[in-house]
């Protein structure tokens, strides 16, 4: 791993939620889209998290900025500690189109 990359971390709970997300994606026939979106998100989080998605909150006491990204069909919430070059995945959700 290059030293200019960010380390992407997540809790065990978030990792388990991602496993369930891919099970749901399979049930809805969007596994390929979800996998591609997740890989794109990880690439962005490792290389340019502050330029990815939209800013949400600034937590100065922790030196963390939270952001949200929409990488269809996923919604990714994450926090960035720039000086530590760490990204924490807070949640990854599957967003399916509404049925009419």
mmCIF file of N, CA, C and O in Angstrom:
data_model
loop_
_atom_site.group_PDB
_atom_site.id
_atom_site.type_symbol
_atom_site.label_atom_id
_atom_site.label_comp_id
_atom_site.label_asym_id
_atom_site.label_seq_id
_atom_site.Cartn_x
_atom_site.Cartn_y
_atom_site.Cartn_z
ATOM 1 N N UNK A 1 0.849 -1.185 0.000
ATOM 2 C CA UNK A 1 0.000 0.000 0.000
ATOM 3 C C UNK A 1 0.884 1.233 0.000
ATOM 4 O O UNK A 1 1.822 1.338 0.774
ATOM 5 N N UNK A 2 0.594 2.167 -0.845
ATOM 6 C CA UNK A 2 1.345 3.406 -0.937
ATOM 7 C C UNK A 2 1.083 4.266 0.298
ATOM 8 O O UNK A 2 -0.005 4.284 0.844
ATOM 9 N N UNK A 3 2.113 5.012 0.735
ATOM 10 C CA UNK A 3 1.978 5.832 1.942
ATOM 11 C C UNK A 3 1.048 7.020 1.734
ATOM 12 O O UNK A 3 0.638 7.641 2.707
ATOM 13 N N UNK A 4 0.724 7.358 0.482
ATOM 14 C CA UNK A 4 -0.188 8.473 0.250
ATOM 15 C C UNK A 4 -1.651 8.036 0.296
ATOM 16 O O UNK A 4 -2.547 8.864 0.220
ATOM 17 N N UNK A 5 -1.899 6.765 0.471
ATOM 18 C CA UNK A 5 -3.278 6.258 0.567
ATOM 19 C C UNK A 5 -3.789 6.379 1.988
ATOM 20 O O UNK A 5 -3.025 6.375 2.938
ATOM 21 N N UNK A 6 -5.110 6.451 2.099
ATOM 22 C CA UNK A 6 -5.772 6.441 3.403
ATOM 23 C C UNK A 6 -6.064 5.003 3.794
ATOM 24 O O UNK A 6 -6.351 4.165 2.940
ATOM 25 N N UNK A 7 -6.008 4.735 5.087
ATOM 26 C CA UNK A 7 -6.402 3.429 5.613
ATOM 27 C C UNK A 7 -7.912 3.464 5.832
ATOM 28 O O UNK A 7 -8.424 4.366 6.492
ATOM 29 N N UNK A 8 -8.628 2.492 5.296
ATOM 30 C CA UNK A 8 -10.074 2.408 5.474
ATOM 31 C C UNK A 8 -10.366 1.363 6.544
ATOM 32 O O UNK A 8 -9.933 0.215 6.421
ATOM 33 N N UNK A 9 -11.070 1.788 7.597
ATOM 34 C CA UNK A 9 -11.390 0.899 8.713
ATOM 35 C C UNK A 9 -12.897 0.861 8.929
ATOM 36 O O UNK A 9 -13.608 1.784 8.541
ATOM 37 N N UNK A 10 -13.340 -0.216 9.578
ATOM 38 C CA UNK A 10 -14.757 -0.329 9.929
ATOM 39 C C UNK A 10 -14.882 -1.228 11.148
ATOM 40 O O UNK A 10 -14.015 -2.073 11.391
ATOM 41 N N UNK A 11 -15.954 -1.056 11.861
ATOM 42 C CA UNK A 11 -16.231 -1.912 13.004
ATOM 43 C C UNK A 11 -16.717 -3.270 12.519
ATOM 44 O O UNK A 11 -17.115 -3.437 11.360
ATOM 45 N N UNK A 12 -16.719 -4.227 13.412
ATOM 46 C CA UNK A 12 -17.254 -5.553 13.085
ATOM 47 C C UNK A 12 -18.728 -5.435 12.704
ATOM 48 O O UNK A 12 -19.200 -6.100 11.792
ATOM 49 N N UNK A 13 -19.458 -4.563 13.400
ATOM 50 C CA UNK A 13 -20.883 -4.378 13.101
ATOM 51 C C UNK A 13 -21.084 -3.892 11.671
ATOM 52 O O UNK A 13 -21.953 -4.388 10.953
ATOM 53 N N UNK A 14 -20.293 -2.923 11.247
ATOM 54 C CA UNK A 14 -20.409 -2.411 9.878
ATOM 55 C C UNK A 14 -20.046 -3.507 8.883
ATOM 56 O O UNK A 14 -20.723 -3.680 7.861
ATOM 57 N N UNK A 15 -19.013 -4.293 9.166
ATOM 58 C CA UNK A 15 -18.632 -5.398 8.270
ATOM 59 C C UNK A 15 -19.774 -6.404 8.143
ATOM 60 O O UNK A 15 -20.064 -6.881 7.032
ATOM 61 N N UNK A 16 -20.439 -6.698 9.253
ATOM 62 C CA UNK A 16 -21.580 -7.617 9.211
ATOM 63 C C UNK A 16 -22.741 -7.022 8.426
ATOM 64 O O UNK A 16 -23.414 -7.724 7.669
ATOM 65 N N UNK A 17 -22.969 -5.713 8.580
ATOM 66 C CA UNK A 17 -24.035 -5.046 7.819
ATOM 67 C C UNK A 17 -23.749 -5.104 6.317
ATOM 68 O O UNK A 17 -24.665 -5.247 5.507
ATOM 69 N N UNK A 18 -22.479 -5.004 5.947
ATOM 70 C CA UNK A 18 -22.108 -5.077 4.530
ATOM 71 C C UNK A 18 -22.380 -6.483 3.991
ATOM 72 O O UNK A 18 -22.862 -6.638 2.863
ATOM 73 N N UNK A 19 -22.102 -7.506 4.784
ATOM 74 C CA UNK A 19 -22.421 -8.873 4.364
ATOM 75 C C UNK A 19 -23.916 -9.014 4.101
ATOM 76 O O UNK A 19 -24.322 -9.594 3.079
ATOM 77 N N UNK A 20 -24.742 -8.498 4.998
ATOM 78 C CA UNK A 20 -26.198 -8.556 4.823
ATOM 79 C C UNK A 20 -26.611 -7.754 3.590
ATOM 80 O O UNK A 20 -27.487 -8.170 2.826
ATOM 81 N N UNK A 21 -25.976 -6.625 3.376
ATOM 82 C CA UNK A 21 -26.265 -5.785 2.206
ATOM 83 C C UNK A 21 -26.085 -6.594 0.924
ATOM 84 O O UNK A 21 -26.937 -6.551 0.037
ATOM 85 N N UNK A 22 -24.991 -7.359 0.830
ATOM 86 C CA UNK A 22 -24.764 -8.127 -0.393
ATOM 87 C C UNK A 22 -25.744 -9.285 -0.522
ATOM 88 O O UNK A 22 -26.106 -9.669 -1.640
ATOM 89 N N UNK A 23 -26.207 -9.834 0.578
ATOM 90 C CA UNK A 23 -27.267 -10.844 0.524
ATOM 91 C C UNK A 23 -28.554 -10.217 -0.024
ATOM 92 O O UNK A 23 -29.237 -10.809 -0.862
ATOM 93 N N UNK A 24 -28.872 -8.998 0.456
ATOM 94 C CA UNK A 24 -30.048 -8.288 -0.048
ATOM 95 C C UNK A 24 -29.883 -7.943 -1.533
ATOM 96 O O UNK A 24 -30.831 -8.052 -2.311
ATOM 97 N N UNK A 25 -28.685 -7.530 -1.908
ATOM 98 C CA UNK A 25 -28.426 -7.200 -3.311
ATOM 99 C C UNK A 25 -28.666 -8.418 -4.196
ATOM 100 O O UNK A 25 -29.257 -8.298 -5.278
ATOM 101 N N UNK A 26 -28.253 -9.591 -3.734
ATOM 102 C CA UNK A 26 -28.472 -10.819 -4.509
ATOM 103 C C UNK A 26 -29.955 -11.110 -4.652
ATOM 104 O O UNK A 26 -30.421 -11.470 -5.734
ATOM 105 N N UNK A 27 -30.711 -10.925 -3.566
ATOM 106 C CA UNK A 27 -32.164 -11.166 -3.635
ATOM 107 C C UNK A 27 -32.855 -10.223 -4.615
ATOM 108 O O UNK A 27 -33.864 -10.578 -5.200
ATOM 109 N N UNK A 28 -32.311 -9.032 -4.774
ATOM 110 C CA UNK A 28 -32.928 -8.037 -5.658
ATOM 111 C C UNK A 28 -32.271 -7.993 -7.044
ATOM 112 O O UNK A 28 -32.625 -7.132 -7.861
ATOM 113 N N UNK A 29 -31.306 -8.883 -7.276
ATOM 114 C CA UNK A 29 -30.697 -8.960 -8.601
ATOM 115 C C UNK A 29 -29.756 -7.817 -8.940
ATOM 116 O O UNK A 29 -29.558 -7.510 -10.119
ATOM 117 N N UNK A 30 -29.159 -7.201 -7.925
ATOM 118 C CA UNK A 30 -28.263 -6.068 -8.181
ATOM 119 C C UNK A 30 -26.859 -6.310 -7.614
ATOM 120 O O UNK A 30 -26.128 -5.363 -7.309
ATOM 121 N N UNK A 31 -26.478 -7.576 -7.511
ATOM 122 C CA UNK A 31 -25.167 -7.908 -6.938
ATOM 123 C C UNK A 31 -24.028 -7.254 -7.709
ATOM 124 O O UNK A 31 -23.121 -6.672 -7.100
ATOM 125 N N UNK A 32 -24.044 -7.363 -9.034
ATOM 126 C CA UNK A 32 -22.953 -6.797 -9.828
ATOM 127 C C UNK A 32 -22.847 -5.289 -9.636
ATOM 128 O O UNK A 32 -21.741 -4.757 -9.479
ATOM 129 N N UNK A 33 -23.990 -4.600 -9.632
ATOM 130 C CA UNK A 33 -23.987 -3.148 -9.420
ATOM 131 C C UNK A 33 -23.462 -2.807 -8.030
ATOM 132 O O UNK A 33 -22.681 -1.857 -7.865
ATOM 133 N N UNK A 34 -23.897 -3.559 -7.021
ATOM 134 C CA UNK A 34 -23.470 -3.290 -5.650
ATOM 135 C C UNK A 34 -21.974 -3.536 -5.488
ATOM 136 O O UNK A 34 -21.274 -2.746 -4.845
ATOM 137 N N UNK A 35 -21.460 -4.620 -6.070
ATOM 138 C CA UNK A 35 -20.028 -4.908 -5.991
ATOM 139 C C UNK A 35 -19.198 -3.831 -6.680
ATOM 140 O O UNK A 35 -18.176 -3.385 -6.148
ATOM 141 N N UNK A 36 -19.635 -3.417 -7.857
ATOM 142 C CA UNK A 36 -18.909 -2.373 -8.588
ATOM 143 C C UNK A 36 -18.930 -1.062 -7.807
ATOM 144 O O UNK A 36 -17.900 -0.369 -7.712
ATOM 145 N N UNK A 37 -20.079 -0.719 -7.236
ATOM 146 C CA UNK A 37 -20.192 0.519 -6.458
ATOM 147 C C UNK A 37 -19.316 0.456 -5.216
ATOM 148 O O UNK A 37 -18.644 1.437 -4.866
ATOM 149 N N UNK A 38 -19.293 -0.678 -4.542
ATOM 150 C CA UNK A 38 -18.485 -0.830 -3.335
ATOM 151 C C UNK A 38 -17.002 -0.703 -3.670
ATOM 152 O O UNK A 38 -16.254 -0.017 -2.970
ATOM 153 N N UNK A 39 -16.561 -1.317 -4.760
ATOM 154 C CA UNK A 39 -15.151 -1.210 -5.159
ATOM 155 C C UNK A 39 -14.795 0.226 -5.530
ATOM 156 O O UNK A 39 -13.733 0.732 -5.144
ATOM 157 N N UNK A 40 -15.679 0.906 -6.253
ATOM 158 C CA UNK A 40 -15.445 2.312 -6.596
ATOM 159 C C UNK A 40 -15.337 3.147 -5.329
ATOM 160 O O UNK A 40 -14.433 3.991 -5.203
ATOM 161 N N UNK A 41 -16.240 2.906 -4.382
ATOM 162 C CA UNK A 41 -16.218 3.652 -3.119
ATOM 163 C C UNK A 41 -14.910 3.407 -2.375
ATOM 164 O O UNK A 41 -14.269 4.362 -1.904
ATOM 165 N N UNK A 42 -14.492 2.152 -2.260
ATOM 166 C CA UNK A 42 -13.236 1.858 -1.559
ATOM 167 C C UNK A 42 -12.048 2.537 -2.228
ATOM 168 O O UNK A 42 -11.175 3.084 -1.550
ATOM 169 N N UNK A 43 -12.020 2.518 -3.548
ATOM 170 C CA UNK A 43 -10.939 3.188 -4.279
ATOM 171 C C UNK A 43 -10.905 4.675 -3.947
ATOM 172 O O UNK A 43 -9.840 5.245 -3.690
ATOM 173 N N UNK A 44 -12.076 5.310 -3.940
ATOM 174 C CA UNK A 44 -12.157 6.735 -3.632
ATOM 175 C C UNK A 44 -11.781 7.021 -2.181
ATOM 176 O O UNK A 44 -11.095 8.006 -1.892
ATOM 177 N N UNK A 45 -12.224 6.168 -1.273
ATOM 178 C CA UNK A 45 -11.926 6.361 0.147
ATOM 179 C C UNK A 45 -10.436 6.214 0.427
ATOM 180 O O UNK A 45 -9.898 6.888 1.300
ATOM 181 N N UNK A 46 -9.762 5.359 -0.308
ATOM 182 C CA UNK A 46 -8.325 5.170 -0.119
ATOM 183 C C UNK A 46 -7.500 6.286 -0.733
ATOM 184 O O UNK A 46 -6.399 6.562 -0.267
ATOM 185 N N UNK A 47 -8.015 6.929 -1.771
ATOM 186 C CA UNK A 47 -7.198 7.895 -2.517
ATOM 187 C C UNK A 47 -7.631 9.351 -2.372
ATOM 188 O O UNK A 47 -6.792 10.250 -2.410
ATOM 189 N N UNK A 48 -8.933 9.601 -2.221
ATOM 190 C CA UNK A 48 -9.412 10.985 -2.216
ATOM 191 C C UNK A 48 -10.699 11.134 -1.407
ATOM 192 O O UNK A 48 -11.718 11.593 -1.930
ATOM 193 N N UNK A 49 -10.698 10.758 -0.133
ATOM 194 C CA UNK A 49 -11.958 10.784 0.618
ATOM 195 C C UNK A 49 -12.550 12.180 0.799
ATOM 196 O O UNK A 49 -13.765 12.325 0.842
ATOM 197 N N UNK A 50 -11.715 13.201 0.877
ATOM 198 C CA UNK A 50 -12.248 14.560 1.072
ATOM 199 C C UNK A 50 -12.862 15.123 -0.207
ATOM 200 O O UNK A 50 -13.606 16.085 -0.164
ATOM 201 N N UNK A 51 -12.585 14.506 -1.338
ATOM 202 C CA UNK A 51 -13.185 14.923 -2.597
ATOM 203 C C UNK A 51 -14.323 14.021 -3.026
ATOM 204 O O UNK A 51 -14.878 14.190 -4.111
ATOM 205 N N UNK A 52 -14.662 13.053 -2.194
ATOM 206 C CA UNK A 52 -15.673 12.058 -2.536
ATOM 207 C C UNK A 52 -16.940 12.337 -1.745
ATOM 208 O O UNK A 52 -16.904 12.506 -0.530
ATOM 209 N N UNK A 53 -18.041 12.401 -2.430
ATOM 210 C CA UNK A 53 -19.318 12.627 -1.762
ATOM 211 C C UNK A 53 -19.500 14.065 -1.316
ATOM 212 O O UNK A 53 -18.915 14.987 -1.880
ATOM 213 N N UNK A 54 -20.309 14.219 -0.269
ATOM 214 C CA UNK A 54 -20.673 15.548 0.245
ATOM 215 C C UNK A 54 -20.294 15.669 1.712
ATOM 216 O O UNK A 54 -20.440 14.717 2.477
ATOM 217 N N UNK A 55 -19.861 16.853 2.105
ATOM 218 C CA UNK A 55 -19.524 17.115 3.505
ATOM 219 C C UNK A 55 -20.789 17.106 4.349
ATOM 220 O O UNK A 55 -21.849 17.553 3.909
ATOM 221 N N UNK A 56 -20.667 16.584 5.555
ATOM 222 C CA UNK A 56 -21.782 16.565 6.507
ATOM 223 C C UNK A 56 -21.435 17.336 7.771
ATOM 224 O O UNK A 56 -21.931 18.391 8.012
ATOM 225 N N UNK A 57 -20.598 16.773 8.611
ATOM 226 C CA UNK A 57 -20.274 17.414 9.886
ATOM 227 C C UNK A 57 -18.775 17.553 10.041
ATOM 228 O O UNK A 57 -18.013 16.741 9.541
ATOM 229 N N UNK A 58 -18.387 18.559 10.797
ATOM 230 C CA UNK A 58 -17.008 18.729 11.198
ATOM 231 C C UNK A 58 -16.959 18.482 12.700
ATOM 232 O O UNK A 58 -17.687 19.125 13.453
ATOM 233 N N UNK A 59 -16.154 17.538 13.133
ATOM 234 C CA UNK A 59 -16.018 17.205 14.547
ATOM 235 C C UNK A 59 -14.613 17.615 14.992
ATOM 236 O O UNK A 59 -13.695 16.786 15.056
ATOM 237 N N UNK A 60 -14.400 18.920 15.287
ATOM 238 C CA UNK A 60 -13.053 19.416 15.553
ATOM 239 C C UNK A 60 -12.367 18.772 16.756
ATOM 240 O O UNK A 60 -11.153 18.606 16.751
ATOM 241 N N UNK A 61 -13.111 18.388 17.766
ATOM 242 C CA UNK A 61 -12.492 17.770 18.948
ATOM 243 C C UNK A 61 -11.818 16.447 18.575
ATOM 244 O O UNK A 61 -10.851 16.037 19.227
ATOM 245 N N UNK A 62 -12.314 15.791 17.534
ATOM 246 C CA UNK A 62 -11.749 14.511 17.093
ATOM 247 C C UNK A 62 -10.932 14.661 15.806
ATOM 248 O O UNK A 62 -10.379 13.687 15.305
ATOM 249 N N UNK A 63 -10.896 15.870 15.257
ATOM 250 C CA UNK A 63 -10.225 16.129 13.973
ATOM 251 C C UNK A 63 -10.790 15.242 12.864
ATOM 252 O O UNK A 63 -10.054 14.714 12.032
ATOM 253 N N UNK A 64 -12.111 15.076 12.881
ATOM 254 C CA UNK A 64 -12.786 14.221 11.905
ATOM 255 C C UNK A 64 -13.844 15.025 11.167
ATOM 256 O O UNK A 64 -14.555 15.832 11.761
ATOM 257 N N UNK A 65 -13.922 14.785 9.884
ATOM 258 C CA UNK A 65 -14.987 15.363 9.057
ATOM 259 C C UNK A 65 -15.817 14.210 8.527
ATOM 260 O O UNK A 65 -15.266 13.254 7.985
ATOM 261 N N UNK A 66 -17.134 14.313 8.690
ATOM 262 C CA UNK A 66 -18.000 13.242 8.191
ATOM 263 C C UNK A 66 -18.530 13.623 6.817
ATOM 264 O O UNK A 66 -18.713 14.801 6.503
ATOM 265 N N UNK A 67 -18.765 12.591 6.018
ATOM 266 C CA UNK A 67 -19.215 12.783 4.643
ATOM 267 C C UNK A 67 -20.199 11.686 4.284
ATOM 268 O O UNK A 67 -20.281 10.665 4.957
ATOM 269 N N UNK A 68 -20.915 11.914 3.188
ATOM 270 C CA UNK A 68 -21.837 10.912 2.649
ATOM 271 C C UNK A 68 -21.630 10.867 1.138
ATOM 272 O O UNK A 68 -21.419 11.904 0.495
ATOM 273 N N UNK A 69 -21.645 9.655 0.596
ATOM 274 C CA UNK A 69 -21.489 9.486 -0.852
ATOM 275 C C UNK A 69 -22.596 8.577 -1.360
ATOM 276 O O UNK A 69 -23.007 7.635 -0.678
ATOM 277 N N UNK A 70 -23.056 8.879 -2.553
ATOM 278 C CA UNK A 70 -24.075 8.081 -3.221
ATOM 279 C C UNK A 70 -23.420 7.443 -4.436
ATOM 280 O O UNK A 70 -23.073 8.131 -5.390
ATOM 281 N N UNK A 71 -23.213 6.160 -4.349
ATOM 282 C CA UNK A 71 -22.596 5.390 -5.441
ATOM 283 C C UNK A 71 -23.609 4.311 -5.783
ATOM 284 O O UNK A 71 -23.630 3.243 -5.186
ATOM 285 N N UNK A 72 -24.506 4.631 -6.697
ATOM 286 C CA UNK A 72 -25.657 3.782 -6.980
ATOM 287 C C UNK A 72 -25.293 2.326 -7.138
ATOM 288 O O UNK A 72 -24.369 2.041 -7.892
ATOM 289 N N UNK A 73 -25.904 1.425 -6.403
ATOM 290 C CA UNK A 73 -27.085 1.563 -5.556
ATOM 291 C C UNK A 73 -26.764 1.712 -4.058
ATOM 292 O O UNK A 73 -27.585 1.405 -3.212
ATOM 293 N N UNK A 74 -25.567 2.208 -3.726
ATOM 294 C CA UNK A 74 -25.155 2.292 -2.325
ATOM 295 C C UNK A 74 -25.158 3.725 -1.805
ATOM 296 O O UNK A 74 -24.945 4.677 -2.548
ATOM 297 N N UNK A 75 -25.360 3.830 -0.504
ATOM 298 C CA UNK A 75 -25.190 5.086 0.235
ATOM 299 C C UNK A 75 -24.122 4.800 1.277
ATOM 300 O O UNK A 75 -24.259 3.891 2.092
ATOM 301 N N UNK A 76 -23.036 5.582 1.239
ATOM 302 C CA UNK A 76 -21.881 5.339 2.093
ATOM 303 C C UNK A 76 -21.684 6.537 3.015
ATOM 304 O O UNK A 76 -21.545 7.664 2.542
ATOM 305 N N UNK A 77 -21.675 6.296 4.317
ATOM 306 C CA UNK A 77 -21.377 7.334 5.310
ATOM 307 C C UNK A 77 -20.020 7.011 5.917
ATOM 308 O O UNK A 77 -19.755 5.871 6.281
ATOM 309 N N UNK A 78 -19.191 8.063 6.030
ATOM 310 C CA UNK A 78 -17.839 7.825 6.526
ATOM 311 C C UNK A 78 -17.272 9.080 7.183
ATOM 312 O O UNK A 78 -17.767 10.191 6.989
ATOM 313 N N UNK A 79 -16.242 8.869 7.985
ATOM 314 C CA UNK A 79 -15.526 9.960 8.631
ATOM 315 C C UNK A 79 -14.081 9.939 8.171
ATOM 316 O O UNK A 79 -13.510 8.870 7.929
ATOM 317 N N UNK A 80 -13.487 11.127 8.068
ATOM 318 C CA UNK A 80 -12.111 11.238 7.584
ATOM 319 C C UNK A 80 -11.272 11.989 8.619
ATOM 320 O O UNK A 80 -11.632 13.092 9.042
ATOM 321 N N UNK A 81 -10.165 11.379 9.011
ATOM 322 C CA UNK A 81 -9.156 12.025 9.846
ATOM 323 C C UNK A 81 -7.983 12.279 8.911
ATOM 324 O O UNK A 81 -7.209 11.362 8.598
ATOM 325 N N UNK A 82 -7.888 13.534 8.414
ATOM 326 C CA UNK A 82 -6.919 13.827 7.356
ATOM 327 C C UNK A 82 -5.469 13.647 7.796
ATOM 328 O O UNK A 82 -4.689 13.011 7.094
ATOM 329 N N UNK A 83 -5.104 14.197 8.944
ATOM 330 C CA UNK A 83 -3.697 14.113 9.340
ATOM 331 C C UNK A 83 -3.283 12.679 9.656
ATOM 332 O O UNK A 83 -2.139 12.294 9.446
ATOM 333 N N UNK A 84 -4.218 11.862 10.130
ATOM 334 C CA UNK A 84 -3.928 10.458 10.390
ATOM 335 C C UNK A 84 -4.098 9.578 9.171
ATOM 336 O O UNK A 84 -3.750 8.394 9.202
ATOM 337 N N UNK A 85 -4.658 10.163 8.101
ATOM 338 C CA UNK A 85 -4.915 9.451 6.844
ATOM 339 C C UNK A 85 -5.719 8.180 7.078
ATOM 340 O O UNK A 85 -5.403 7.099 6.602
ATOM 341 N N UNK A 86 -6.806 8.362 7.864
ATOM 342 C CA UNK A 86 -7.692 7.244 8.200
ATOM 343 C C UNK A 86 -9.114 7.606 7.797
ATOM 344 O O UNK A 86 -9.566 8.732 8.022
ATOM 345 N N UNK A 87 -9.807 6.633 7.231
ATOM 346 C CA UNK A 87 -11.229 6.748 6.913
ATOM 347 C C UNK A 87 -11.964 5.672 7.703
ATOM 348 O O UNK A 87 -11.552 4.507 7.689
ATOM 349 N N UNK A 88 -13.018 6.072 8.405
ATOM 350 C CA UNK A 88 -13.855 5.114 9.121
ATOM 351 C C UNK A 88 -15.180 4.987 8.399
ATOM 352 O O UNK A 88 -15.906 5.974 8.249
ATOM 353 N N UNK A 89 -15.490 3.796 7.953
ATOM 354 C CA UNK A 89 -16.809 3.557 7.369
ATOM 355 C C UNK A 89 -17.810 3.513 8.512
ATOM 356 O O UNK A 89 -17.655 2.739 9.454
ATOM 357 N N UNK A 90 -18.826 4.361 8.428
ATOM 358 C CA UNK A 90 -19.870 4.387 9.449
ATOM 359 C C UNK A 90 -21.041 3.512 9.053
ATOM 360 O O UNK A 90 -21.651 2.859 9.896
ATOM 361 N N UNK A 91 -21.376 3.520 7.769
ATOM 362 C CA UNK A 91 -22.448 2.658 7.271
ATOM 363 C C UNK A 91 -22.380 2.586 5.757
ATOM 364 O O UNK A 91 -21.901 3.506 5.094
ATOM 365 N N UNK A 92 -22.855 1.459 5.241
ATOM 366 C CA UNK A 92 -23.034 1.269 3.802
ATOM 367 C C UNK A 92 -24.420 0.669 3.652
ATOM 368 O O UNK A 92 -24.717 -0.374 4.224
ATOM 369 N N UNK A 93 -25.283 1.358 2.926
ATOM 370 C CA UNK A 93 -26.671 0.912 2.773
ATOM 371 C C UNK A 93 -26.990 0.696 1.307
ATOM 372 O O UNK A 93 -26.473 1.389 0.433
ATOM 373 N N UNK A 94 -27.867 -0.261 1.075
ATOM 374 C CA UNK A 94 -28.378 -0.533 -0.264
ATOM 375 C C UNK A 94 -29.625 0.297 -0.467
ATOM 376 O O UNK A 94 -30.558 0.237 0.318
ATOM 377 N N UNK A 95 -29.608 1.102 -1.522
ATOM 378 C CA UNK A 95 -30.779 1.937 -1.828
ATOM 379 C C UNK A 95 -31.348 1.475 -3.164
ATOM 380 O O UNK A 95 -30.729 1.679 -4.208
ATOM 381 N N UNK A 96 -32.506 0.868 -3.057
ATOM 382 C CA UNK A 96 -33.168 0.349 -4.258
ATOM 383 C C UNK A 96 -34.227 1.331 -4.737
ATOM 384 O O UNK A 96 -34.810 2.061 -3.932
ATOM 385 N N UNK A 97 -34.496 1.347 -6.032
ATOM 386 C CA UNK A 97 -35.550 2.235 -6.546
ATOM 387 C C UNK A 97 -36.894 1.859 -5.939
ATOM 388 O O UNK A 97 -37.156 0.681 -5.679
ATOM 389 N N UNK A 98 -37.717 2.851 -5.714
ATOM 390 C CA UNK A 98 -39.059 2.602 -5.198
ATOM 391 C C UNK A 98 -39.915 1.968 -6.267
ATOM 392 O O UNK A 98 -39.828 2.315 -7.438
ATOM 393 N N UNK A 99 -40.740 1.067 -5.821
ATOM 394 C CA UNK A 99 -41.688 0.453 -6.762
ATOM 395 C C UNK A 99 -42.937 1.297 -6.811
ATOM 396 O O UNK A 99 -43.412 1.783 -5.791
ATOM 397 N N UNK A 100 -43.480 1.434 -7.987
ATOM 398 C CA UNK A 100 -44.701 2.246 -8.132
ATOM 399 C C UNK A 100 -45.902 1.374 -8.202
ATOM 400 O O UNK A 100 -45.947 0.290 -8.535
#
